Amino acid sequence: MKKLYNTRGTCSRQILVDVNDSDKTINNVEFYGGCNGNLKGIASLVKGKNIDEVISSLKGIDCNFKGTSCPDQLARALEEIKNEM
């Protein structure tokens, strides 16, 4: 399942997430906008991981007191995907 998620409150504008429907692992993540190197690193670290594990690890991370962050937005995108599966 692929989903384009519009972020809120972060430098990145969108996240494209591709999740394997059968085992709920992440195939690929692409951030549009934001800190290129850091976001490529996050995408690389979550590839192949189960979405529940990633949500648990990233949800609630804050960036500069914004109440969210790019990792938190990825967790929110994964929650939406999980609800649509």
PDB file of C-alpha atoms in Angstrom:
ATOM      1  CA  MET A   1       0.000   0.000   0.000  1.00  0.00           C
ATOM      2  CA  LYS A   2       1.357   3.407  -0.975  1.00  0.00           C
ATOM      3  CA  LYS A   3       0.248   6.602   0.702  1.00  0.00           C
ATOM      4  CA  LEU A   4       1.205  10.225   0.161  1.00  0.00           C
ATOM      5  CA  TYR A   5       0.848  11.964   3.520  1.00  0.00           C
ATOM      6  CA  ASN A   6       0.688  15.760   3.823  1.00  0.00           C
ATOM      7  CA  THR A   7       2.659  16.742   6.902  1.00  0.00           C
ATOM      8  CA  ARG A   8       1.672  19.425   9.395  1.00  0.00           C
ATOM      9  CA  GLY A   9       4.013  21.624  11.432  1.00  0.00           C
ATOM     10  CA  THR A  10       7.303  20.412   9.939  1.00  0.00           C
ATOM     11  CA  CYS A  11       9.831  21.490   7.338  1.00  0.00           C
ATOM     12  CA  SER A  12       9.025  18.453   5.209  1.00  0.00           C
ATOM     13  CA  ARG A  13       5.863  18.972   3.181  1.00  0.00           C
ATOM     14  CA  GLN A  14       4.935  15.390   2.312  1.00  0.00           C
ATOM     15  CA  ILE A  15       5.924  11.796   3.001  1.00  0.00           C
ATOM     16  CA  LEU A  16       5.466   8.977   0.504  1.00  0.00           C
ATOM     17  CA  VAL A  17       5.225   5.669   2.364  1.00  0.00           C
ATOM     18  CA  ASP A  18       5.127   2.205   0.799  1.00  0.00           C
ATOM     19  CA  VAL A  19       4.080  -0.625   3.154  1.00  0.00           C
ATOM     20  CA  ASN A  20       3.887  -4.337   2.353  1.00  0.00           C
ATOM     21  CA  ASP A  21       0.219  -5.287   2.823  1.00  0.00           C
ATOM     22  CA  SER A  22       0.868  -8.882   3.853  1.00  0.00           C
ATOM     23  CA  ASP A  23       3.354  -8.447   6.704  1.00  0.00           C
ATOM     24  CA  LYS A  24       3.016  -4.682   7.424  1.00  0.00           C
ATOM     25  CA  THR A  25       6.689  -3.943   6.873  1.00  0.00           C
ATOM     26  CA  ILE A  26       7.946  -0.720   5.342  1.00  0.00           C
ATOM     27  CA  ASN A  27       9.223  -1.076   1.782  1.00  0.00           C
ATOM     28  CA  ASN A  28      10.225   2.562   1.262  1.00  0.00           C
ATOM     29  CA  VAL A  29       9.845   6.070   2.686  1.00  0.00           C
ATOM     30  CA  GLU A  30      10.501   9.343   0.847  1.00  0.00           C
ATOM     31  CA  PHE A  31      10.290  12.765   2.483  1.00  0.00           C
ATOM     32  CA  TYR A  32       9.691  15.864   0.351  1.00  0.00           C
ATOM     33  CA  GLY A  33      11.309  18.951   1.835  1.00  0.00           C
ATOM     34  CA  GLY A  34      13.013  19.090   5.200  1.00  0.00           C
ATOM     35  CA  CYS A  35      16.563  18.169   6.226  1.00  0.00           C
ATOM     36  CA  ASN A  36      17.625  15.934   3.363  1.00  0.00           C
ATOM     37  CA  GLY A  37      20.399  13.936   5.044  1.00  0.00           C
ATOM     38  CA  ASN A  38      18.557  13.351   8.309  1.00  0.00           C
ATOM     39  CA  LEU A  39      15.382  12.301   6.555  1.00  0.00           C
ATOM     40  CA  LYS A  40      17.242   9.919   4.246  1.00  0.00           C
ATOM     41  CA  GLY A  41      18.756   8.419   7.394  1.00  0.00           C
ATOM     42  CA  ILE A  42      15.344   7.940   9.017  1.00  0.00           C
ATOM     43  CA  ALA A  43      13.989   6.383   5.814  1.00  0.00           C
ATOM     44  CA  SER A  44      16.928   3.975   5.705  1.00  0.00           C
ATOM     45  CA  LEU A  45      16.569   3.000   9.368  1.00  0.00           C
ATOM     46  CA  VAL A  46      12.850   2.178   9.114  1.00  0.00           C
ATOM     47  CA  LYS A  47      13.060   0.201   5.859  1.00  0.00           C
ATOM     48  CA  GLY A  48      12.111  -3.438   6.465  1.00  0.00           C
ATOM     49  CA  LYS A  49      10.703  -2.748   9.943  1.00  0.00           C
ATOM     50  CA  ASN A  50       7.150  -3.488  11.067  1.00  0.00           C
ATOM     51  CA  ILE A  51       4.927  -0.394  11.152  1.00  0.00           C
ATOM     52  CA  ASP A  52       3.915  -0.984  14.792  1.00  0.00           C
ATOM     53  CA  GLU A  53       7.575  -0.980  15.847  1.00  0.00           C
ATOM     54  CA  VAL A  54       8.238   2.260  13.956  1.00  0.00           C
ATOM     55  CA  ILE A  55       5.113   3.971  15.309  1.00  0.00           C
ATOM     56  CA  SER A  56       6.142   3.013  18.845  1.00  0.00           C
ATOM     57  CA  SER A  57       9.669   4.371  18.320  1.00  0.00           C
ATOM     58  CA  LEU A  58       8.842   7.647  16.556  1.00  0.00           C
ATOM     59  CA  LYS A  59       5.460   8.823  17.823  1.00  0.00           C
ATOM     60  CA  GLY A  60       5.672  11.911  20.013  1.00  0.00           C
ATOM     61  CA  ILE A  61       9.175  13.050  19.054  1.00  0.00           C
ATOM     62  CA  ASP A  62       9.221  16.854  19.175  1.00  0.00           C
ATOM     63  CA  CYS A  63      11.321  19.299  17.140  1.00  0.00           C
ATOM     64  CA  ASN A  64      11.978  22.746  18.602  1.00  0.00           C
ATOM     65  CA  PHE A  65       8.792  22.781  20.706  1.00  0.00           C
ATOM     66  CA  LYS A  66       6.554  22.481  17.623  1.00  0.00           C
ATOM     67  CA  GLY A  67       4.558  19.632  19.149  1.00  0.00           C
ATOM     68  CA  THR A  68       5.617  17.374  16.288  1.00  0.00           C
ATOM     69  CA  SER A  69       8.589  16.491  14.085  1.00  0.00           C
ATOM     70  CA  CYS A  70       9.313  14.706  10.824  1.00  0.00           C
ATOM     71  CA  PRO A  71       9.673  11.355  12.647  1.00  0.00           C
ATOM     72  CA  ASP A  72       6.393  12.011  14.506  1.00  0.00           C
ATOM     73  CA  GLN A  73       4.690  12.842  11.198  1.00  0.00           C
ATOM     74  CA  LEU A  74       5.967   9.546   9.762  1.00  0.00           C
ATOM     75  CA  ALA A  75       4.430   7.732  12.744  1.00  0.00           C
ATOM     76  CA  ARG A  76       1.123   9.511  12.105  1.00  0.00           C
ATOM     77  CA  ALA A  77       1.246   8.551   8.413  1.00  0.00           C
ATOM     78  CA  LEU A  78       1.852   4.922   9.408  1.00  0.00           C
ATOM     79  CA  GLU A  79      -1.087   5.040  11.817  1.00  0.00           C
ATOM     80  CA  GLU A  80      -3.333   6.171   8.962  1.00  0.00           C
ATOM     81  CA  ILE A  81      -2.027   3.370   6.758  1.00  0.00           C
ATOM     82  CA  LYS A  82      -2.604   0.836   9.541  1.00  0.00           C
ATOM     83  CA  ASN A  83      -6.218   2.016   9.901  1.00  0.00           C
ATOM     84  CA  GLU A  84      -6.772   1.685   6.137  1.00  0.00           C
ATOM     85  CA  MET A  85      -5.404  -1.868   5.907  1.00  0.00           C
TER      86      MET A  85
END
